[in-house]
Coordinates of C-alpha atoms in Angstrom, one line a residue:
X16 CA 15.7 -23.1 13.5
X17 CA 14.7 -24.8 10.3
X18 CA 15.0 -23.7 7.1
X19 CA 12.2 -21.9 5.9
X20 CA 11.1 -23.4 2.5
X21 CA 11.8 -20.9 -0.8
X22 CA 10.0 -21.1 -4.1
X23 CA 10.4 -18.8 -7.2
X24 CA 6.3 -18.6 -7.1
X25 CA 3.7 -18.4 -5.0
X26 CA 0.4 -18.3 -6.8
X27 CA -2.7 -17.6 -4.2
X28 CA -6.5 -19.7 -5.1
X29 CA -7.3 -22.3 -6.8
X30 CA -10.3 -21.2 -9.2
X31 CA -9.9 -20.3 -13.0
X32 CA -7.1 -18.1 -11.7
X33 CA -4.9 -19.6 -9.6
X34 CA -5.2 -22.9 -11.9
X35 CA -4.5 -20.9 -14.7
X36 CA -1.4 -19.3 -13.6
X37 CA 0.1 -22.7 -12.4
X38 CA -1.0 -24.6 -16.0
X39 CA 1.1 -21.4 -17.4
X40 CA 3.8 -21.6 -15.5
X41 CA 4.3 -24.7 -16.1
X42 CA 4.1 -24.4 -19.8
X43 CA 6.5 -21.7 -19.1
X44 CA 9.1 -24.3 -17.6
X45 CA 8.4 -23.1 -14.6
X46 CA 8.0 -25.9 -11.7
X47 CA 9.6 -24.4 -8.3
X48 CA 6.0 -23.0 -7.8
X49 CA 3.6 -23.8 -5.1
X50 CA -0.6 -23.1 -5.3
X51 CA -2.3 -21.9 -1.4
X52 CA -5.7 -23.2 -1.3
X53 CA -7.6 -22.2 1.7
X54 CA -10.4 -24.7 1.3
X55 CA -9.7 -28.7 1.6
X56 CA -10.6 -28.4 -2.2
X57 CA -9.7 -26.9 -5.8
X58 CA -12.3 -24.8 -7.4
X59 CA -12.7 -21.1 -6.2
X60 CA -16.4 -19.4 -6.5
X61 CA -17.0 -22.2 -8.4
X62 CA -16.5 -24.7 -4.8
X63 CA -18.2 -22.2 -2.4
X64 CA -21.3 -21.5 -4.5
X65 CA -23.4 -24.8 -4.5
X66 CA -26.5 -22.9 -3.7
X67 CA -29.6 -24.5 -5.8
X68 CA -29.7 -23.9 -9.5
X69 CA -26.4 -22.2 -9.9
X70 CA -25.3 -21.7 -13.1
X71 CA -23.0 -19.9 -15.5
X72 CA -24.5 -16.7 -17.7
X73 CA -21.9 -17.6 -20.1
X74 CA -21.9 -20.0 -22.7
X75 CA -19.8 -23.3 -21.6
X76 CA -17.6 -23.2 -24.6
X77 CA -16.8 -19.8 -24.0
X78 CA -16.1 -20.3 -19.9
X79 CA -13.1 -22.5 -20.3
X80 CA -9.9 -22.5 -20.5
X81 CA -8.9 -22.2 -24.9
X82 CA -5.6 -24.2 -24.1
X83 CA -8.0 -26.7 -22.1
X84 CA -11.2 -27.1 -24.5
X85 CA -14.3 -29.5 -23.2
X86 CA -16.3 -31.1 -25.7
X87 CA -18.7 -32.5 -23.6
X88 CA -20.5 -29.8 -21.3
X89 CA -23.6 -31.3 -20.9
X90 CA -25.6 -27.9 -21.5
X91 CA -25.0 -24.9 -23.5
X92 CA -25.0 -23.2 -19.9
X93 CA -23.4 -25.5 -17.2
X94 CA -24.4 -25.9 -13.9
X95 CA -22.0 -25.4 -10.8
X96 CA -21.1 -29.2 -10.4
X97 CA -20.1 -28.9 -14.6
X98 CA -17.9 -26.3 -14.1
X99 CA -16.3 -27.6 -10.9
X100 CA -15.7 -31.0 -12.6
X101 CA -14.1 -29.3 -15.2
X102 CA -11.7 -27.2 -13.0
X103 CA -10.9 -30.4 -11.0
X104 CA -10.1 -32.4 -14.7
X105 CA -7.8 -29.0 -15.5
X106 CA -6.2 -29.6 -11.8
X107 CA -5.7 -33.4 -12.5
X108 CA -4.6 -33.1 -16.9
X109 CA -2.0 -30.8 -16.2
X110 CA -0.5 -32.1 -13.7
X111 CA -0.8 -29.2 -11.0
X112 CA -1.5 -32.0 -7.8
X113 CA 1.8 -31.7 -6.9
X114 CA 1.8 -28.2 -6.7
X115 CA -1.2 -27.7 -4.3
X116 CA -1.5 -27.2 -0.8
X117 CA -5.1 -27.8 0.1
X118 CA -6.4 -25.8 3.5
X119 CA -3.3 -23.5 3.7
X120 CA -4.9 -19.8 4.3
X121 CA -2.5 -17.6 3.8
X122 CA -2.6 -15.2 6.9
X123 CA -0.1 -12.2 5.6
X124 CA 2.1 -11.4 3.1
X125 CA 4.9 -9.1 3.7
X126 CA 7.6 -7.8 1.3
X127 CA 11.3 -8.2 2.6
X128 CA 12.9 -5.1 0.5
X129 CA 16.7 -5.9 2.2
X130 CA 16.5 -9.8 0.4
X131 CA 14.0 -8.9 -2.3
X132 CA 11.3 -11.5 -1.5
X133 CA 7.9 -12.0 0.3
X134 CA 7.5 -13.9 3.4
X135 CA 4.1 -15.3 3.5
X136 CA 2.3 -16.6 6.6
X137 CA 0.2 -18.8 6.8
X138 CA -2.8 -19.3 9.4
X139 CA -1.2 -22.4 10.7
X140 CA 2.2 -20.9 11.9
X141 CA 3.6 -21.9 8.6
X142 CA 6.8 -19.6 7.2
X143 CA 7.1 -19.8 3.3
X144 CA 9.2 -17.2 1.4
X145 CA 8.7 -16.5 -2.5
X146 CA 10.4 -14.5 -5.0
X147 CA 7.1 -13.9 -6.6
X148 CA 3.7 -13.4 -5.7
X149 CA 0.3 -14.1 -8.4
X150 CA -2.7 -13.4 -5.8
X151 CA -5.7 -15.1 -7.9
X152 CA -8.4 -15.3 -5.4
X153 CA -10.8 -13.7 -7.1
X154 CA -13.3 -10.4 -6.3
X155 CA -16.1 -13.4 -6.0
X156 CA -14.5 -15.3 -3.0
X157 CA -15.7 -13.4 0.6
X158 CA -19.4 -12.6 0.8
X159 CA -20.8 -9.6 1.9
X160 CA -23.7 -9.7 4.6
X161 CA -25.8 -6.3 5.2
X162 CA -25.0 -5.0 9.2
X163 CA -29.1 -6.1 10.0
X164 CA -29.8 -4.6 13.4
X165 CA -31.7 -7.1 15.3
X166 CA -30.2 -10.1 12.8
X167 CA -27.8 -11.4 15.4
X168 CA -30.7 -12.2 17.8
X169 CA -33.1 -13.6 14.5
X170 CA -34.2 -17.4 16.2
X171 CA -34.0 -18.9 12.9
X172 CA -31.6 -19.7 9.9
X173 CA -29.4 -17.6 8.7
X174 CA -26.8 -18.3 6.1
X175 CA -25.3 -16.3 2.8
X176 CA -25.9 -17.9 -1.0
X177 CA -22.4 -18.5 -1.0
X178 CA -22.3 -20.6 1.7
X179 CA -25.3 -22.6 1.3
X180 CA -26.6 -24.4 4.7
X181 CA -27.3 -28.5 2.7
X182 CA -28.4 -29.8 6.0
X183 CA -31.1 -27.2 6.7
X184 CA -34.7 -28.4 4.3
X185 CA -36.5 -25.7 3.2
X186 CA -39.7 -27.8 2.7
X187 CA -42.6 -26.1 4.2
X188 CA -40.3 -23.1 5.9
X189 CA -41.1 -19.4 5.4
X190 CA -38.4 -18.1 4.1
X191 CA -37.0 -14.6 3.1
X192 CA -34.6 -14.3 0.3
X193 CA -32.1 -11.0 0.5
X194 CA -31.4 -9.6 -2.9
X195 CA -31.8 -9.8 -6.6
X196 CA -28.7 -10.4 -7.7
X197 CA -27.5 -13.2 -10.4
X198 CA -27.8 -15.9 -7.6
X199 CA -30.6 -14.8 -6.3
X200 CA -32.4 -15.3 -9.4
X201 CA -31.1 -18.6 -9.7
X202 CA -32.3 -19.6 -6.2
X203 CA -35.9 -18.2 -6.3
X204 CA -36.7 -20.4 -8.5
X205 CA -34.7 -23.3 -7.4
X206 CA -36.7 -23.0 -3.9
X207 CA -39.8 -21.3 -4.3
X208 CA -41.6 -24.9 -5.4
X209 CA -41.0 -25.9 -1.5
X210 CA -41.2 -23.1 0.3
X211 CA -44.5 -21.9 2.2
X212 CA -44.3 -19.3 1.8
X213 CA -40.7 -17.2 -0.1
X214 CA -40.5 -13.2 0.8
X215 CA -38.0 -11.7 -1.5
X216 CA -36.8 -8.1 -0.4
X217 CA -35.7 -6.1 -3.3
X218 CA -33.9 -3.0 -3.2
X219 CA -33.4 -2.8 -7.2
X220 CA -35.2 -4.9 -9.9
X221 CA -32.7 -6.4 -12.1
X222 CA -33.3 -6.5 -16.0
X223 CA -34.0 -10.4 -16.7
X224 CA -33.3 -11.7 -20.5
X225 CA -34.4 -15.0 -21.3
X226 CA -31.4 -17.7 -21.1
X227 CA -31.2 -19.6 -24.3
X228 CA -30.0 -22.7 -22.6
X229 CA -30.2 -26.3 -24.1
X230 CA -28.9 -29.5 -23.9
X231 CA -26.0 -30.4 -26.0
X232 CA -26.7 -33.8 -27.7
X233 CA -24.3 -36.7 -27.5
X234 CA -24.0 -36.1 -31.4
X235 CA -22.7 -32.7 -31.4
X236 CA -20.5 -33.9 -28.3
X237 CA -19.0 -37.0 -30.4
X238 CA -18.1 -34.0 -33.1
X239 CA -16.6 -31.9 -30.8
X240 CA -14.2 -34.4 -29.7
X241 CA -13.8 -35.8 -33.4
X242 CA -13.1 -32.6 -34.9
X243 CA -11.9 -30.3 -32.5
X244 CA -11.8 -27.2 -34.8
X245 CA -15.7 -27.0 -34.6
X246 CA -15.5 -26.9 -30.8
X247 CA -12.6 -23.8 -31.6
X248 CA -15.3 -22.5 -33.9
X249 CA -18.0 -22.5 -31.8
X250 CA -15.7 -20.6 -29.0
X251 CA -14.9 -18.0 -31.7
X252 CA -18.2 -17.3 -32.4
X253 CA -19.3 -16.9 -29.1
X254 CA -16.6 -14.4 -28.3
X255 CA -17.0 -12.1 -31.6
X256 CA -20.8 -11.9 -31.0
X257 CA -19.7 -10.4 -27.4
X258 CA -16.9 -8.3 -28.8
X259 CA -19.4 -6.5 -31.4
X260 CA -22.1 -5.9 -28.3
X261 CA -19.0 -3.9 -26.1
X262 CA -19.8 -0.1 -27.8
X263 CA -23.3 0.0 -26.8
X264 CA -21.9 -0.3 -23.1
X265 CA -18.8 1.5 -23.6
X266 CA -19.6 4.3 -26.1
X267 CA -23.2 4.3 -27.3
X268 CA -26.0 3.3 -24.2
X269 CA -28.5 4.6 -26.3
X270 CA -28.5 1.7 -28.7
X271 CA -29.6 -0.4 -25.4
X272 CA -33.4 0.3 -25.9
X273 CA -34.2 -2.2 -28.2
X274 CA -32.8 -4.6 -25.4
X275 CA -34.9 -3.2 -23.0
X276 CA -37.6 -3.6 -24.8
X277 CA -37.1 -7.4 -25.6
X278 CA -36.5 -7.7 -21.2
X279 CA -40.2 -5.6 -20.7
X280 CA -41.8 -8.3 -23.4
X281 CA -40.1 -11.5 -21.0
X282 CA -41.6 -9.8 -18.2
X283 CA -44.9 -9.2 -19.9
X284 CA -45.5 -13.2 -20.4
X285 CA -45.0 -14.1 -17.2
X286 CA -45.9 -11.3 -15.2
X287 CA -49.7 -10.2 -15.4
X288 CA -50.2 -8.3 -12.3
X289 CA -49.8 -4.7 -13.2
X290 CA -48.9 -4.3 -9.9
X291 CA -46.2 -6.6 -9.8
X292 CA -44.9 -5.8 -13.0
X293 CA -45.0 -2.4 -11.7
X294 CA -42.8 -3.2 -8.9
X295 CA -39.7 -5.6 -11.0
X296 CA -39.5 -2.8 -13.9
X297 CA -36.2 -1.0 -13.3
X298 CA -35.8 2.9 -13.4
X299 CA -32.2 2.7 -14.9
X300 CA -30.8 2.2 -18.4
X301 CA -30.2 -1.5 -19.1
X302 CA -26.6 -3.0 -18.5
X303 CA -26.2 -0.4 -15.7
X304 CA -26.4 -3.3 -13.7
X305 CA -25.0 -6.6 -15.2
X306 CA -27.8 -8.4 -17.1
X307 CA -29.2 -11.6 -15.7
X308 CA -30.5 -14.6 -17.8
X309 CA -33.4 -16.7 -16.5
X310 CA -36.4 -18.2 -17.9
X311 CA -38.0 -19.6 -14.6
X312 CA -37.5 -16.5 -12.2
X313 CA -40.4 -13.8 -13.4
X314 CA -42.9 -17.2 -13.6
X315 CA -41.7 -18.3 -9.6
X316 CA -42.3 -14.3 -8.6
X317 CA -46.2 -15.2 -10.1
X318 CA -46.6 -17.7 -7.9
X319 CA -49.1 -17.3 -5.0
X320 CA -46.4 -18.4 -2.2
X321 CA -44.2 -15.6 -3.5
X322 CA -44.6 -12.1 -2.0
X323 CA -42.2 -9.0 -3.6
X324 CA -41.1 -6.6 -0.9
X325 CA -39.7 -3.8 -3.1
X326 CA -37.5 -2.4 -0.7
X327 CA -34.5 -3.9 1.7
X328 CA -34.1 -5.4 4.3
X329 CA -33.4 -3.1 7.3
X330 CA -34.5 -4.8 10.5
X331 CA -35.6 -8.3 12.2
X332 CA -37.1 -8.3 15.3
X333 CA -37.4 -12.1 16.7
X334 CA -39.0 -14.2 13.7
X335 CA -40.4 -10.8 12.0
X336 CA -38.2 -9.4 9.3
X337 CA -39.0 -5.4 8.4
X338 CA -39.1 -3.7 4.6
X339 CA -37.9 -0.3 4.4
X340 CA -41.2 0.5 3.0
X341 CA -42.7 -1.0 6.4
X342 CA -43.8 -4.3 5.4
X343 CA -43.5 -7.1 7.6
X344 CA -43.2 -10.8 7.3
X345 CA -42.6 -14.1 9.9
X346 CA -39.9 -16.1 8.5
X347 CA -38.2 -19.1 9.5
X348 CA -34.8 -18.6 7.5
X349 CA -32.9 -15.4 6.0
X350 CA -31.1 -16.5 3.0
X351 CA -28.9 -13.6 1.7
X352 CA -27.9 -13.4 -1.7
X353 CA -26.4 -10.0 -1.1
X354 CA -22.8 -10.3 -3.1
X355 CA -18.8 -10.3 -2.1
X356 CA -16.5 -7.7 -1.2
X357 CA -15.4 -6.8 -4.7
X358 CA -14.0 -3.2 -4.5
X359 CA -13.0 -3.5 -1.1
X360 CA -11.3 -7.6 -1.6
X361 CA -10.1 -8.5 1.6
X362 CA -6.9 -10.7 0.8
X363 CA -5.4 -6.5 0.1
X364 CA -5.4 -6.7 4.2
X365 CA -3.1 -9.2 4.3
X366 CA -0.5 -7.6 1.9
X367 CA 2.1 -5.5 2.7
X368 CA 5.1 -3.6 0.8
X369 CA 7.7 -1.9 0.8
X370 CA 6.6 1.5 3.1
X371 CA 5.0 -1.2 6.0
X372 CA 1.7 -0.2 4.7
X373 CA -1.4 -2.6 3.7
X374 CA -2.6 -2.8 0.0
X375 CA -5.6 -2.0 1.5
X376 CA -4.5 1.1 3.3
X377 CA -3.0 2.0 -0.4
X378 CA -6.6 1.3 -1.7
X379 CA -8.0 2.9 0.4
X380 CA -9.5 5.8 -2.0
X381 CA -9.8 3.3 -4.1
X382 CA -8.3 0.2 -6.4
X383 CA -5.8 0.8 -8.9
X384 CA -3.4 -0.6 -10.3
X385 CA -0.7 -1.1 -13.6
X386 CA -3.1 -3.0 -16.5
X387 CA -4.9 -4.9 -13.5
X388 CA -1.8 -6.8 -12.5
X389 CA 0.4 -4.7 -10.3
X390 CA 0.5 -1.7 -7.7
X391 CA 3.3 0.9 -6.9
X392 CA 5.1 -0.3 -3.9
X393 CA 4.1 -4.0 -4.0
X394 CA 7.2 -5.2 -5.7
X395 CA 7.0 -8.8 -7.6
X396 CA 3.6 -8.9 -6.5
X397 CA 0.6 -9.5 -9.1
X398 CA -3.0 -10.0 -9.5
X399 CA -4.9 -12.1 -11.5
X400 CA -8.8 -10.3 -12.1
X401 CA -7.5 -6.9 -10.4
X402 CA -8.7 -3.6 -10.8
X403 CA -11.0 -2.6 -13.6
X404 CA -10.5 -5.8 -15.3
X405 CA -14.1 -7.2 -14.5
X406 CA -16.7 -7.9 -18.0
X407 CA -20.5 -6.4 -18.3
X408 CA -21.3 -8.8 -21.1
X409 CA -18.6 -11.7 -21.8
X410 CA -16.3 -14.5 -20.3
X411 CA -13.8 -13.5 -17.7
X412 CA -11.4 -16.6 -18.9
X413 CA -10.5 -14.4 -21.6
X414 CA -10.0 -11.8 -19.3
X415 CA -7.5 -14.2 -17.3
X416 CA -5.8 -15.8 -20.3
X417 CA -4.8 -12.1 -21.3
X418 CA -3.6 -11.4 -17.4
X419 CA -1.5 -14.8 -17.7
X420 CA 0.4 -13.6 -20.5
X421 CA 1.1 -10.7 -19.1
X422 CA 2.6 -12.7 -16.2
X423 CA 4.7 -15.1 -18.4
X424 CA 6.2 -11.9 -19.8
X425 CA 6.7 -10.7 -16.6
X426 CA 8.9 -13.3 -15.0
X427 CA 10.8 -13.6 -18.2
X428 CA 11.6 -9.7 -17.8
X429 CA 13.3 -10.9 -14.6
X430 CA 15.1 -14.0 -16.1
X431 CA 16.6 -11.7 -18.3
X432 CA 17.6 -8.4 -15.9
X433 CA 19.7 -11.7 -13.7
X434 CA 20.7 -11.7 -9.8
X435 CA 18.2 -10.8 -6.9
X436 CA 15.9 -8.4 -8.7
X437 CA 12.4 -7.2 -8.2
X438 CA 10.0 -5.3 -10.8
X439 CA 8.0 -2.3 -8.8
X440 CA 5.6 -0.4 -10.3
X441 CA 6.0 3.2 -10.8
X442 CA 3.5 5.5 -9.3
X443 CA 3.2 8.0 -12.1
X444 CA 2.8 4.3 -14.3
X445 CA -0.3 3.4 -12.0
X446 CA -1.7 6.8 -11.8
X447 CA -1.4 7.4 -16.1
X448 CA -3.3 3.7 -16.8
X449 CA -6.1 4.9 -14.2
X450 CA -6.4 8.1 -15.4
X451 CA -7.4 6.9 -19.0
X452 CA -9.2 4.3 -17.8
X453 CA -11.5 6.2 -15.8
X454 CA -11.8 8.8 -18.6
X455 CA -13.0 6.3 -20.9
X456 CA -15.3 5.1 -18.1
X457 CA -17.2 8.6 -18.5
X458 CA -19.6 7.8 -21.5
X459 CA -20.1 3.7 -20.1
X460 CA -23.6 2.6 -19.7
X461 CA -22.0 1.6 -15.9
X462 CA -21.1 5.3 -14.9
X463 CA -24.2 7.2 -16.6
X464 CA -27.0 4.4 -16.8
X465 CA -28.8 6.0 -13.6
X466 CA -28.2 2.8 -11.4
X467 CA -25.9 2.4 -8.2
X468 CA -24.3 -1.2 -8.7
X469 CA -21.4 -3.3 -7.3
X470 CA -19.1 -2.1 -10.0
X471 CA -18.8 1.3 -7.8
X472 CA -17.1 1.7 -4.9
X473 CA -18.0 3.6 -2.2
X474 CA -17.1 7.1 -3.4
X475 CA -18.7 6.4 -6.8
X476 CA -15.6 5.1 -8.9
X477 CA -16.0 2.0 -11.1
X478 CA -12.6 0.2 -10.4
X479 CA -14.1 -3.3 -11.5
X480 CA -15.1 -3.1 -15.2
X481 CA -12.9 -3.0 -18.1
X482 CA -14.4 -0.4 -20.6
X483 CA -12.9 -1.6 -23.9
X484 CA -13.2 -4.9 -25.6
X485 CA -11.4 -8.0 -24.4
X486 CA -9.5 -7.9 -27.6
X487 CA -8.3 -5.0 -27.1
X488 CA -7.0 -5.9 -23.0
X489 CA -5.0 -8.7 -24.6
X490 CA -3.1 -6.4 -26.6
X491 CA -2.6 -4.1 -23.6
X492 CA -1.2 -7.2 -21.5
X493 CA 0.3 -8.7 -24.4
X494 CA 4.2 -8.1 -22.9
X495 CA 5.7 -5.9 -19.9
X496 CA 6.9 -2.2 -20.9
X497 CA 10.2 -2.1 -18.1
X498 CA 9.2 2.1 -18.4
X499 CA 6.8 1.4 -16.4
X500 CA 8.6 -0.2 -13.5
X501 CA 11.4 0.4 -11.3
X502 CA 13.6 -2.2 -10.7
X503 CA 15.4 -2.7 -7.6
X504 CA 17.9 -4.8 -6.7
X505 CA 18.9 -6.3 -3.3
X506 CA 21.3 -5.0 -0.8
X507 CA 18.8 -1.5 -1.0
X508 CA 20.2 -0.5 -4.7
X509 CA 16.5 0.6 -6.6
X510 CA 15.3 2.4 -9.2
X511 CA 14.2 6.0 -8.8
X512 CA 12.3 7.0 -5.5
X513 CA 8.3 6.2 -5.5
X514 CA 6.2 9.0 -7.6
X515 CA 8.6 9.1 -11.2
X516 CA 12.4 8.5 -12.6
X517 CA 14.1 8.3 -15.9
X518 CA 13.4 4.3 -16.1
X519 CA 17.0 3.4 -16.0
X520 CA 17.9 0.5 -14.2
X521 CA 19.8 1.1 -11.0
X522 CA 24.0 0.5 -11.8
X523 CA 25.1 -3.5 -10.6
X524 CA 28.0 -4.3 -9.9
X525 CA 30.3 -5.4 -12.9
X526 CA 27.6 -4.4 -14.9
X527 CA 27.0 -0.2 -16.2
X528 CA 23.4 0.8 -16.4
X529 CA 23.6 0.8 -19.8
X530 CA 24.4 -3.0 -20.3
X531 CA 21.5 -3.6 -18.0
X532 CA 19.2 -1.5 -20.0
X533 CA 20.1 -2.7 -23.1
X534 CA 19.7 -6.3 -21.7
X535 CA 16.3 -5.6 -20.1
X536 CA 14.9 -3.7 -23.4
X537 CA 15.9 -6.6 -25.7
X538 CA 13.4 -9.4 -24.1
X539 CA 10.6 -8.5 -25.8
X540 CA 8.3 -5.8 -27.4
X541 CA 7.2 -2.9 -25.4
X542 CA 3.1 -3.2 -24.7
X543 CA 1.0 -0.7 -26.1
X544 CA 0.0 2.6 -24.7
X545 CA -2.3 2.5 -22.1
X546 CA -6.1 2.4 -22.7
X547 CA -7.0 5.0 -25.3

């Protein structure tokens, strides 16, 4: 039998992630490290969603990398084909080609507690085993499609936002769009100019904000790259505007109204119909829900091709599609821009630890996890964007840069305890984090705005959102606290059994637990508590 290939890290996805983790590692000295890339191309969400109009909601400057700045995006809001340029550029500066295998799905991962390692399968009969696992594939990577009775037997088109159909023309097609989320919004208006006639069923009106989008001028471009500190600037800006806005969804969502108020008047001047209006003013408290950006979607609703079902979608019969509150249309294509399988991510069905059990089967009363990164019996196993690390009103690279620290410490924790070791969370670590997490969740605008959303899972818990400031995550992540972890070594030596111990490192040969503690303690500061 061959040799089955052994790196020191696996790191799963290339988007902002996966790239990020391998530019870090790297910078860490790091190089026996390979990146699984399921597609035949680098670029994550950011590849798969190509749908018309796509665009970020946050400012370019702040959606990048701060150790990989761009002084020219084109717009102060970049399009899809910006920000997937730029991830390919990130790819190519830092030297990561090497590193990549494109079109290798991984199939399962499964935790070998004898030799301390994963074995990772891949869907082409490939064997690959790793010391170390980053999964960065993202909650935005599988769609979800509704279960439409009668949908399977629809004549027409069908395809999700996410994975756009380029060789089917809308021009002159009725067509019924499925959901009002942040690409829907984007592709109303992207489409609704060709359509004959556009049907958009809406289950919840979104609060719409104008997008203060503008080109960037090859002036303030040329100074950006002359002067770099203004581009720094600008990012710092940008972030410290966000970080003051954080109370009013974590602790005060009564200071929303005036915002509320300034998303009735955008409606107001483009939507006249009373009716209409009527029908896209939401019933919850703003921010429930994440806020969209768009000046073009209210004035495409207005258009006489346009027809708002304000319901859902719950049944097609041949070419007729059917409202909840009745209403029927004849369409020639379902486009659904109904979301992904965020609290319920898929790649946790292809993970499993140290008991034989799934991560999903773990999850399955719900995500959790140690400071988003790692879960009680998934040894050497991290996430990048995990649990209750997701933003309501900022970038998610700063979320990722904080996540990637917390990763660099955590492989330079096991540098320093030597030999065949493995880092496992404690369950009483896991459990602690969540359980002040969720506390603080109480008083968010995202638990008690009135509005069911995608932050919730299906019993009601809000495992996506971090309720603090990004700031204040970075300090959380900042280094890894070895209290919180068991660490086991191989030939079945561990720490204490699953649910709580002393934190003492298991004895090693030639070496007294003491030595090893004292070794393991010395690395590096000890994080701070968990989420006040």
């Amino acid at each position: 039998m061959a040799q089955q290939e052994h790196v020191r890290v696996a790191v799963i996805g290339t988007g902002f992630g996966g790239l990020g983790a391998a530019v870090r590692l790297r910078r860490e000295g790091i190089t026996d490290f390979v990146v699984l890339e399921r597609a035949g191309s680098v670029g994550g969400t950011w590849r798969d969603n190509s749908y018309p109009g796509c665009a970020c909601d946050v400012p370019s400057h702040l959606y990048s990398f701060s150790f990989a700045p761009n002084p020219d995006w084109p717009r102060t809001f970049s399009g899809q084909e910006h920000i997937r340029a730029y991830l390919e550029s990130v790819a190519d500066n830092f030297g990561l080609r090497p590193h990549i295998r494109l079109n290798h799905e991984v199939k399962l991962m499964t935790w070998d507690k004898e030799n301390l390692y994963w074995v990772i399968e891949g869907a082409d009969g490939s064997i690959l085993r790793a010391d170390v696992v980053v999964s960065a594939t993202g909650p935005l990577s599988d769609p979800k499609t509704p279960d439409i009775p009668g949908l399977d037997s629809f004549p027409g088109k069908v395809f999700h936002s996410a994975r756009w159909d380029h060789d089917y023309d809308l021009a002159g097609k009725r067509v019924a769009m499925v959901g009002t989320g942040a690409s829907a919004i984007q592709i109303v208006p992207a489409i609704q100019p060709k359509t004959a006639k556009l049907t958009l069923f809406q289950r919840t009106p979104p609060w719409v904000m104008p997008r203060m989008d503008r080109a960037i001028g090859k002036t303030e471009r040329a100074l950006h790259r002359a002067v770099p500190v203004t581009g720094t600037a600008r990012r710092g800006l940008l972030w410290g505007i966000r970080e003051l806005q954080v109370s009013a969804f974590t602790k005060h969502p009564q200071q929303l109204g005036l915002v509320e108020k300034l998303a009735k008047s955008n409606m107001a001047r483009a939507i006249k119909d009373p009716v209409l209006r009527a029908k896209l003013t939401p019933n919850y408290r703003i921010g429930c829900k994440r806020i969209l950006l768009s000046n073009a979607y209210y004035p495409a609703l207005a258009k006489p091709n346009v027809d708002v079902v304000a319901a859902g979608l719950t049944e097609v019969r041949g070419s007729t599609v059917v409202g909840a509150d009745g209403s029927e249309a004849e369409v020639d294509a379902i486009i659904f821009g109904t979301g992904f399988h965020v609290t319920d991510m898929p790649i946790a069905e292809r993970v499993v630890g140290t008991e034989g059990i799934t991560l999903a089967e773990t999850w399955k009363d719900g995500m959790n996890s140690l400071r988003g990164a790692t879960a009680a019996g998934f040894p050497n196993w991290m996430t990048i964007i995990g649990p209750n690390t997701g933003l309501g009103n900022s970038s998610m690279i700063l979320m990722i840069e904080s996540q990637l620290n917390y990763m660099a410490d955590y492989l330079r924790q096991l540098n320093v305890l030597g030999g065949r070791a493995a880092l496992d969370a404690r369950d009483a670590s896991v459990t602690a984090w969540n359980d002040k997490v969720q506390q603080r969740m109480k008083r968010t605008v995202w638990n008690t705005g009135g509005c069911t959303s995608w932050y919730l899972d299906a019993e009601g818990r809000n495992t996506t959102v971090w309720p603090g400031t990004t700031g204040e995550f970075r300090r959380q992540t900042r280094s890894v606290d070895l209290a919180e972890y068991d660490v086991v070594r191989a030939g079945g030596a561990g720490g204490a059994p699953r649910g709580g111990g002393s934190g003492r490192v298991p004895e090693q040969p030639g070496r007294t637990d003491r030595e090893t503690v004292t070794a393991a303690s010395d690395a590096g500061p000890v994080a701070e508590e968990a989420a006040r």
